[in-house]
Coordinates of N, CA and C in Angstrom, one line a residue:
M1 N -29.1 4.1 12.0 CA -28.4 4.0 13.3 C -29.3 3.7 14.4
S2 N -28.9 2.9 15.4 CA -29.7 2.6 16.5 C -30.0 3.8 17.4
Q3 N -31.1 3.6 18.2 CA -31.5 4.7 19.1 C -30.5 4.6 20.3
P4 N -30.2 5.7 20.9 CA -29.3 5.7 22.1 C -30.0 5.1 23.3
L5 N -29.2 4.4 24.1 CA -29.8 3.9 25.4 C -29.6 5.1 26.4
V6 N -30.7 5.6 26.8 CA -30.7 6.8 27.6 C -31.4 6.4 28.9
T7 N -30.7 6.7 30.0 CA -31.3 6.5 31.3 C -30.9 7.7 32.2
D8 N -31.7 8.0 33.1 CA -31.3 9.1 34.0 C -30.3 8.5 34.9
S9 N -29.2 9.3 35.2 CA -28.1 8.8 36.0 C -27.7 9.8 37.0
P10 N -27.6 9.3 38.3 CA -27.2 10.2 39.3 C -25.7 10.6 39.1
L11 N -24.9 9.9 38.3 CA -23.5 10.2 38.2 C -23.2 11.2 37.0
W12 N -24.1 11.1 36.0 CA -23.9 11.9 34.8 C -24.9 13.0 34.6
S13 N -24.5 14.2 34.3 CA -25.4 15.3 34.1 C -26.1 15.1 32.7
R14 N -27.2 15.7 32.5 CA -27.9 15.7 31.3 C -27.1 16.2 30.2
D15 N -26.3 17.3 30.5 CA -25.4 17.9 29.5 C -24.3 16.9 29.0
A16 N -23.8 16.1 29.9 CA -22.8 15.1 29.6 C -23.4 14.1 28.7
L17 N -24.5 13.6 29.1 CA -25.2 12.5 28.3 C -25.6 13.1 26.9
W18 N -26.0 14.4 26.9 CA -26.4 15.0 25.6 C -25.1 15.0 24.7
A19 N -24.0 15.4 25.3 CA -22.7 15.6 24.5 C -22.3 14.2 24.0
G20 N -22.4 13.2 24.8 CA -22.1 11.8 24.3 C -23.0 11.4 23.2
S21 N -24.3 11.8 23.3 CA -25.2 11.4 22.2 C -24.9 12.2 20.9
A22 N -24.3 13.3 21.0 CA -24.1 14.1 19.8 C -22.9 13.7 19.0
L23 N -22.0 12.8 19.6 CA -20.8 12.3 19.0 C -21.1 11.2 18.0
A24 N -20.3 11.1 16.9 CA -20.5 10.1 15.9 C -19.8 8.8 16.1
F25 N -19.0 8.8 17.1 CA -18.3 7.5 17.5 C -18.9 7.0 18.8
P26 N -18.8 5.6 19.0 CA -19.4 5.0 20.2 C -18.8 5.5 21.5
V27 N -19.7 6.0 22.3 CA -19.4 6.4 23.7 C -20.4 5.8 24.7
L28 N -19.8 5.2 25.8 CA -20.6 4.6 26.8 C -20.3 5.2 28.1
F29 N -21.3 5.6 28.9 CA -21.1 6.2 30.2 C -21.4 5.1 31.3
L30 N -20.4 4.8 32.1 CA -20.5 3.7 33.1 C -20.2 4.2 34.5
D31 N -20.3 3.3 35.5 CA -19.8 3.6 36.8 C -18.7 2.6 37.0
K32 N -18.1 2.7 38.2 CA -16.9 1.9 38.4 C -17.2 0.4 38.6
T33 N -18.5 0.1 38.7 CA -18.9 -1.4 38.8 C -19.2 -1.9 37.3
R34 N -19.0 -1.0 36.3 CA -19.2 -1.3 34.9 C -20.7 -1.4 34.6
A35 N -21.5 -0.8 35.4 CA -22.9 -0.7 35.1 C -23.1 0.4 34.1
L36 N -23.9 0.1 33.0 CA -24.1 1.0 31.9 C -25.1 2.0 32.3
H37 N -24.8 3.3 32.2 CA -25.7 4.4 32.5 C -26.3 5.0 31.2
H38 N -25.5 5.0 30.1 CA -25.9 5.7 28.9 C -24.9 5.1 27.8
A39 N -25.5 4.9 26.6 CA -24.7 4.6 25.4 C -25.3 5.4 24.3
N40 N -24.5 6.0 23.5 CA -25.0 6.8 22.3 C -25.4 5.9 21.2
A41 N -26.0 6.5 20.2 CA -26.5 5.7 19.0 C -25.4 4.9 18.4
A42 N -24.3 5.5 18.2 CA -23.1 4.8 17.6 C -22.7 3.6 18.3
A43 N -22.7 3.7 19.7 CA -22.4 2.5 20.5 C -23.4 1.4 20.4
C44 N -24.7 1.8 20.3 CA -25.8 0.8 20.1 C -25.6 0.1 18.7
A45 N -25.3 0.8 17.7 CA -25.1 0.3 16.4 C -23.9 -0.7 16.3
L46 N -22.8 -0.3 16.9 CA -21.6 -1.1 17.0 C -21.9 -2.3 17.8
A47 N -22.5 -2.3 18.9 CA -22.9 -3.4 19.7 C -23.7 -4.4 18.9
E48 N -24.6 -3.9 18.1 CA -25.4 -4.8 17.3 C -24.6 -5.5 16.3
K49 N -23.6 -4.8 15.7 CA -22.6 -5.4 14.8 C -21.7 -6.5 15.5
V50 N -21.3 -6.2 16.7 CA -20.4 -7.1 17.4 C -21.2 -8.4 17.9
Q51 N -22.3 -8.1 18.5 CA -23.1 -9.2 19.1 C -24.6 -8.9 18.9
P52 N -25.2 -9.3 17.8 CA -26.6 -8.9 17.6 C -27.5 -9.3 18.7
G53 N -28.3 -8.3 19.1 CA -29.3 -8.5 20.2 C -28.8 -8.3 21.6
A54 N -27.5 -8.2 21.8 CA -26.9 -8.1 23.1 C -26.9 -6.8 23.8
G55 N -27.1 -5.8 23.0 CA -27.1 -4.4 23.4 C -25.7 -3.9 23.8
P56 N -25.6 -2.6 24.1 CA -24.3 -1.9 24.2 C -23.5 -2.5 25.4
Q57 N -24.1 -3.2 26.4 CA -23.4 -3.8 27.5 C -22.3 -4.8 26.9
A58 N -22.6 -5.4 25.7 CA -21.6 -6.3 25.1 C -20.3 -5.7 24.8
L59 N -20.3 -4.3 24.5 CA -19.0 -3.6 24.3 C -18.2 -3.6 25.6
V60 N -19.0 -3.4 26.7 CA -18.3 -3.3 28.0 C -17.6 -4.7 28.4
G61 N -18.3 -5.7 28.0 CA -17.7 -7.1 28.2 C -16.5 -7.4 27.4
L62 N -16.1 -6.6 26.5 CA -14.9 -6.8 25.7 C -13.6 -6.5 26.4
I63 N -13.7 -5.8 27.5 CA -12.5 -5.4 28.3 C -12.3 -6.4 29.4
A64 N -11.1 -7.0 29.5 CA -10.8 -8.0 30.5 C -10.8 -7.4 31.9
D65 N -11.0 -8.2 32.9 CA -11.0 -7.7 34.3 C -9.7 -7.0 34.6
S66 N -8.5 -7.6 34.2 CA -7.2 -7.0 34.5 C -7.1 -5.6 33.8
D67 N -7.7 -5.4 32.6 CA -7.6 -4.2 31.9 C -8.5 -3.1 32.6
W68 N -9.7 -3.6 33.2 CA -10.5 -2.7 33.9 C -9.8 -2.2 35.2
Q69 N -9.1 -3.2 35.8 CA -8.3 -2.9 37.1 C -7.3 -1.8 36.8
H70 N -6.6 -2.0 35.6 CA -5.6 -1.0 35.2 C -6.3 0.4 34.9
A71 N -7.4 0.4 34.3 CA -8.2 1.6 34.1 C -8.5 2.3 35.4
F72 N -9.0 1.6 36.3 CA -9.3 2.1 37.6 C -8.1 2.7 38.4
E73 N -7.0 2.0 38.2 CA -5.7 2.4 39.0 C -5.1 3.7 38.3
T74 N -5.1 3.6 37.0 CA -4.4 4.8 36.2 C -5.3 5.8 35.6
G75 N -6.6 5.4 35.5 CA -7.5 6.4 34.9 C -7.6 6.2 33.4
Y76 N -6.9 5.2 32.8 CA -6.9 5.2 31.4 C -6.5 3.7 30.9
W77 N -7.0 3.2 29.9 CA -6.6 2.0 29.3 C -6.9 2.1 27.8
K78 N -5.9 1.6 27.0 CA -6.1 1.5 25.6 C -5.6 0.2 25.1
G79 N -6.3 -0.4 24.3 CA -5.9 -1.7 23.7 C -6.8 -2.1 22.5
E80 N -6.4 -3.2 21.9 CA -7.1 -3.7 20.8 C -7.7 -5.0 21.2
V81 N -8.9 -5.4 20.8 CA -9.6 -6.6 21.0 C -10.2 -7.1 19.7
R82 N -10.4 -8.4 19.7 CA -11.1 -9.0 18.6 C -12.2 -9.7 19.2
P83 N -13.4 -9.2 19.1 CA -14.6 -9.8 19.7 C -14.8 -11.3 19.3
D84 N -14.5 -11.6 18.1 CA -14.7 -13.0 17.6 C -13.5 -13.3 16.7
P85 N -12.7 -14.3 17.0 CA -11.6 -14.6 16.1 C -11.9 -14.7 14.6
E86 N -13.1 -15.2 14.4 CA -13.6 -15.4 13.0 C -14.1 -14.1 12.4
H87 N -14.4 -13.1 13.2 CA -15.0 -11.8 12.8 C -13.9 -10.8 12.5
P88 N -14.0 -10.1 11.4 CA -12.9 -9.2 11.0 C -12.9 -7.9 11.8
L89 N -13.8 -7.7 12.7 CA -13.9 -6.4 13.4 C -12.8 -6.3 14.4
M90 N -12.0 -5.2 14.3 CA -11.0 -4.9 15.3 C -11.4 -3.6 16.0
L91 N -11.3 -3.6 17.3 CA -11.7 -2.4 18.0 C -10.6 -1.9 18.8
E92 N -10.6 -0.6 19.0 CA -9.7 0.1 20.0 C -10.5 0.7 21.1
L93 N -10.3 0.3 22.3 CA -11.1 0.8 23.4 C -10.3 1.8 24.2
H94 N -10.9 2.9 24.5 CA -10.3 3.9 25.4 C -11.2 4.0 26.6
C95 N -10.7 3.7 27.7 CA -11.5 3.7 28.9 C -10.8 4.7 29.9
G96 N -11.5 5.7 30.1 CA -11.0 6.7 31.1 C -11.9 6.7 32.3
Q97 N -11.3 6.6 33.5 CA -12.0 6.6 34.8 C -11.4 7.5 35.7
S98 N -12.2 8.2 36.4 CA -11.7 9.1 37.4 C -11.5 8.4 38.7
P99 N -10.3 8.4 39.3 CA -10.1 7.6 40.5 C -10.9 8.2 41.7
D100 N -11.2 9.5 41.6 CA -11.9 10.2 42.8 C -13.4 10.1 42.7
S101 N -13.9 9.5 41.6 CA -15.4 9.4 41.5 C -15.8 8.1 40.9
G102 N -17.1 7.8 40.7 CA -17.4 6.6 40.1 C -17.7 6.7 38.6
H103 N -17.2 7.8 38.0 CA -17.4 8.0 36.6 C -16.4 7.2 35.8
C104 N -16.9 6.7 34.7 CA -16.1 5.9 33.7 C -16.7 6.1 32.3
I105 N -15.8 6.5 31.4 CA -16.3 6.7 30.0 C -15.5 5.7 29.1
L106 N -16.2 5.0 28.3 CA -15.7 4.1 27.4 C -15.9 4.6 26.0
V107 N -14.8 4.8 25.2 CA -14.9 5.3 23.8 C -14.4 4.1 23.0
V108 N -15.1 3.7 22.0 CA -14.8 2.6 21.2 C -14.5 3.1 19.8
V109 N -13.4 2.6 19.2 CA -13.1 3.0 17.8 C -13.0 1.8 17.0
D110 N -13.8 1.7 16.0 CA -13.7 0.5 15.1 C -12.6 0.7 14.1
I111 N -11.5 -0.1 14.2 CA -10.4 0.0 13.4 C -10.3 -1.1 12.3
S112 N -11.4 -1.7 12.1 CA -11.4 -2.8 11.0 C -11.0 -2.2 9.7
E113 N -11.5 -1.0 9.4 CA -11.2 -0.4 8.1 C -9.7 0.0 8.0
R114 N -9.1 0.3 9.1 CA -7.7 0.6 9.1 C -6.9 -0.6 8.6
G115 N -7.2 -1.8 9.0 CA -6.5 -3.0 8.6 C -6.7 -3.2 7.1
E116 N -8.0 -2.9 6.6 CA -8.3 -3.1 5.2 C -7.5 -2.0 4.4
R117 N -7.5 -0.8 4.9 CA -6.7 0.2 4.2 C -5.3 -0.1 4.2
Q118 N -4.8 -0.7 5.3 CA -3.3 -1.0 5.3 C -3.1 -2.1 4.3
R119 N -4.0 -3.1 4.1 CA -3.8 -4.2 3.2 C -3.9 -3.6 1.8
Q120 N -4.8 -2.7 1.5 CA -4.9 -2.0 0.2 C -3.6 -1.2 -0.1
Y121 N -3.1 -0.5 0.9 CA -1.9 0.3 0.7 C -0.7 -0.7 0.4
E122 N -0.6 -1.8 1.1 CA 0.5 -2.7 0.8 C 0.4 -3.3 -0.6
E123 N -0.8 -3.6 -1.0 CA -1.0 -4.1 -2.4 C -0.7 -3.0 -3.4
L124 N -1.1 -1.8 -3.1 CA -0.7 -0.7 -4.0 C 0.8 -0.5 -4.1
Q125 N 1.5 -0.7 -3.0 CA 3.0 -0.6 -3.0 C 3.6 -1.6 -3.8
R126 N 3.0 -2.9 -3.7 CA 3.6 -4.0 -4.5 C 3.3 -3.7 -6.0
T127 N 2.1 -3.1 -6.4 CA 1.8 -2.8 -7.7 C 2.7 -1.7 -8.2
V128 N 3.0 -0.7 -7.4 CA 3.9 0.4 -7.8 C 5.3 -0.2 -8.1
Q129 N 5.7 -1.1 -7.2 CA 7.0 -1.7 -7.4 C 7.1 -2.6 -8.7
R130 N 6.0 -3.3 -9.0 CA 6.0 -4.1 -10.2 C 6.1 -3.1 -11.4
L131 N 5.3 -2.0 -11.3 CA 5.3 -1.1 -12.4 C 6.7 -0.4 -12.6
A132 N 7.3 -0.1 -11.5 CA 8.7 0.5 -11.6 C 9.7 -0.5 -12.2
T133 N 9.5 -1.8 -11.9 CA 10.4 -2.8 -12.4 C 10.1 -3.0 -13.9
T134 N 8.9 -3.0 -14.3 CA 8.5 -3.1 -15.8 C 9.0 -1.9 -16.5
Q135 N 8.8 -0.7 -15.9 CA 9.3 0.5 -16.6 C 10.8 0.4 -16.8
E136 N 11.6 0.0 -15.8 CA 13.0 -0.2 -15.9 C 13.4 -1.2 -17.0
Q137 N 12.7 -2.3 -17.1 CA 12.9 -3.3 -18.1 C 12.6 -2.7 -19.5
L138 N 11.5 -1.9 -19.6 CA 11.2 -1.3 -20.9 C 12.3 -0.3 -21.3
L139 N 12.8 0.5 -20.4 CA 13.8 1.5 -20.7 C 15.1 0.7 -21.1
R140 N 15.4 -0.4 -20.4 CA 16.6 -1.2 -20.8 C 16.4 -1.8 -22.2
S141 N 15.2 -2.2 -22.5 CA 14.9 -2.8 -23.8 C 15.1 -1.7 -24.9
E142 N 14.5 -0.5 -24.6 CA 14.6 0.6 -25.6 C 16.1 1.0 -25.8
K143 N 16.9 1.0 -24.7 CA 18.3 1.3 -24.8 C 19.0 0.3 -25.6
M144 N 18.7 -1.0 -25.4 CA 19.3 -2.1 -26.2 C 18.9 -1.9 -27.7
A145 N 17.7 -1.6 -27.9 CA 17.2 -1.5 -29.3 C 18.0 -0.3 -30.0
S146 N 18.1 0.8 -29.2 CA 18.9 2.0 -29.7 C 20.3 1.6 -30.0
I147 N 20.9 0.9 -29.1 CA 22.3 0.5 -29.3 C 22.4 -0.4 -30.5
G148 N 21.5 -1.3 -30.7 CA 21.5 -2.2 -31.9 C 21.3 -1.4 -33.2
Q149 N 20.5 -0.4 -33.2 CA 20.3 0.4 -34.4 C 21.6 1.2 -34.6
L150 N 22.2 1.7 -33.6 CA 23.4 2.5 -33.7 C 24.5 1.5 -34.3
A151 N 24.6 0.3 -33.7 CA 25.6 -0.6 -34.2 C 25.4 -1.0 -35.7
A152 N 24.2 -1.2 -36.1 CA 23.8 -1.5 -37.4 C 24.2 -0.3 -38.4
G153 N 23.9 0.9 -37.9 CA 24.3 2.1 -38.7 C 25.8 2.2 -38.8
V154 N 26.5 2.0 -37.7 CA 28.0 2.1 -37.7 C 28.6 1.0 -38.7
A155 N 28.0 -0.2 -38.6 CA 28.5 -1.3 -39.5 C 28.2 -0.9 -40.9
H156 N 27.1 -0.4 -41.2 CA 26.7 0.0 -42.6 C 27.7 1.1 -43.1
E157 N 28.0 2.1 -42.2 CA 28.9 3.2 -42.6 C 30.4 2.6 -42.8
I158 N 30.7 1.6 -42.0 CA 32.1 1.0 -42.2 C 32.1 0.2 -43.4
N159 N 31.0 -0.6 -43.7 CA 31.0 -1.5 -44.8 C 30.9 -0.7 -46.2
N160 N 30.3 0.5 -46.2 CA 30.2 1.2 -47.5 C 31.6 1.6 -48.0
P161 N 32.5 2.2 -47.2 CA 33.8 2.5 -47.7 C 34.7 1.3 -48.0
I162 N 34.5 0.2 -47.2 CA 35.2 -1.0 -47.4 C 34.7 -1.6 -48.7
G163 N 33.5 -1.6 -49.0 CA 32.9 -2.1 -50.3 C 33.4 -1.3 -51.4
Y164 N 33.5 0.1 -51.2 CA 34.0 0.9 -52.3 C 35.4 0.7 -52.6
V165 N 36.2 0.5 -51.5 CA 37.7 0.2 -51.7 C 37.8 -1.1 -52.3
G166 N 37.1 -2.1 -51.8 CA 37.1 -3.5 -52.4 C 36.8 -3.5 -53.9
S167 N 35.8 -2.7 -54.2 CA 35.4 -2.7 -55.6 C 36.5 -2.0 -56.4
N168 N 37.1 -0.9 -55.9 CA 38.1 -0.2 -56.7 C 39.4 -1.1 -56.8
L169 N 39.7 -1.9 -55.7 CA 40.8 -2.8 -55.8 C 40.6 -3.8 -56.8
S170 N 39.4 -4.3 -56.9 CA 39.1 -5.4 -57.9 C 39.2 -4.8 -59.3
T171 N 38.8 -3.6 -59.5 CA 38.9 -2.9 -60.8 C 40.4 -2.7 -61.1
L172 N 41.1 -2.2 -60.1 CA 42.6 -1.9 -60.3 C 43.3 -3.2 -60.6
Q173 N 42.9 -4.3 -59.9 CA 43.5 -5.6 -60.2 C 43.3 -6.0 -61.6
E174 N 42.1 -5.9 -62.1 CA 41.8 -6.3 -63.5 C 42.7 -5.4 -64.4
Y175 N 42.7 -4.1 -64.1 CA 43.5 -3.1 -65.0 C 45.0 -3.5 -64.9
S176 N 45.5 -3.8 -63.7 CA 46.9 -4.1 -63.5 C 47.2 -5.4 -64.3
T177 N 46.3 -6.4 -64.1 CA 46.5 -7.7 -64.8 C 46.6 -7.5 -66.3
A178 N 45.7 -6.6 -66.8 CA 45.6 -6.4 -68.3 C 46.9 -5.6 -68.7
L179 N 47.3 -4.7 -67.8 CA 48.5 -3.9 -68.2 C 49.8 -4.7 -68.1
L180 N 49.9 -5.6 -67.1 CA 51.0 -6.5 -67.0 C 51.0 -7.5 -68.2
G181 N 49.8 -7.9 -68.6 CA 49.8 -8.8 -69.7 C 50.2 -8.1 -71.0
S182 N 49.9 -6.8 -71.2 CA 50.3 -6.1 -72.3 C 51.8 -5.9 -72.4
I183 N 52.3 -5.6 -71.1 CA 53.8 -5.4 -71.0 C 54.5 -6.7 -71.4
A184 N 54.0 -7.8 -70.8 CA 54.7 -9.1 -71.0 C 54.6 -9.4 -72.5
S185 N 53.5 -9.2 -73.1 CA 53.4 -9.5 -74.5 C 54.3 -8.6 -75.4
G186 N 54.5 -7.3 -75.0 CA 55.3 -6.4 -75.7 C 56.8 -6.8 -75.6
V187 N 57.1 -7.3 -74.4 CA 58.5 -7.7 -74.1 C 58.8 -9.0 -74.9
E188 N 57.9 -9.8 -75.0 CA 58.1 -11.1 -75.8 C 58.2 -10.7 -77.3
R189 N 57.5 -9.8 -77.8 CA 57.5 -9.4 -79.1 C 58.9 -8.7 -79.4
A190 N 59.3 -7.9 -78.5 CA 60.6 -7.2 -78.7 C 61.7 -8.2 -78.6
A191 N 61.6 -9.2 -77.8 CA 62.7 -10.1 -77.6 C 62.7 -11.2 -78.8
G192 N 61.7 -11.3 -79.3 CA 61.5 -12.3 -80.1 C 61.6 -12.4 -81.5

């Protein structure tokens, strides 16, 4: 991580500057003219990422004049900026300024990873949806296979008695034909 930009400031106490240096996220101490009085190590590192070699003042330059005016009037501004349209870095800037003094604190939050996490979350949601659809199709296939097996079993159970009855009818027909033949020949002999 970069070394913090430390200057003695008539606006900021050493305790305030120390507290800013102890924070893990980028903090810049300014006056109402946007002059940089102090930037912690995280701010220096982010500035190097945004615009190599420009120093933490580059982070101050990310806020438009109209947004600075809003911060001075209301004491607060929050917005997202894209330092370079080609660069994936997304920043959220919180600028608090006291209307009664020349103090201004700029807190910068790198939200680039938020966008990546959101993209990963959306991809995960699509994957879960595809898995749910696949599971539903598998269950449907298993149900159809079970119904097919059941239908085959029912058909087999129906065919067995029909086959048995058909076989018995065939045997009965042969027996009846033989019996009728015997009766007819007995009648012919008796008549004859």
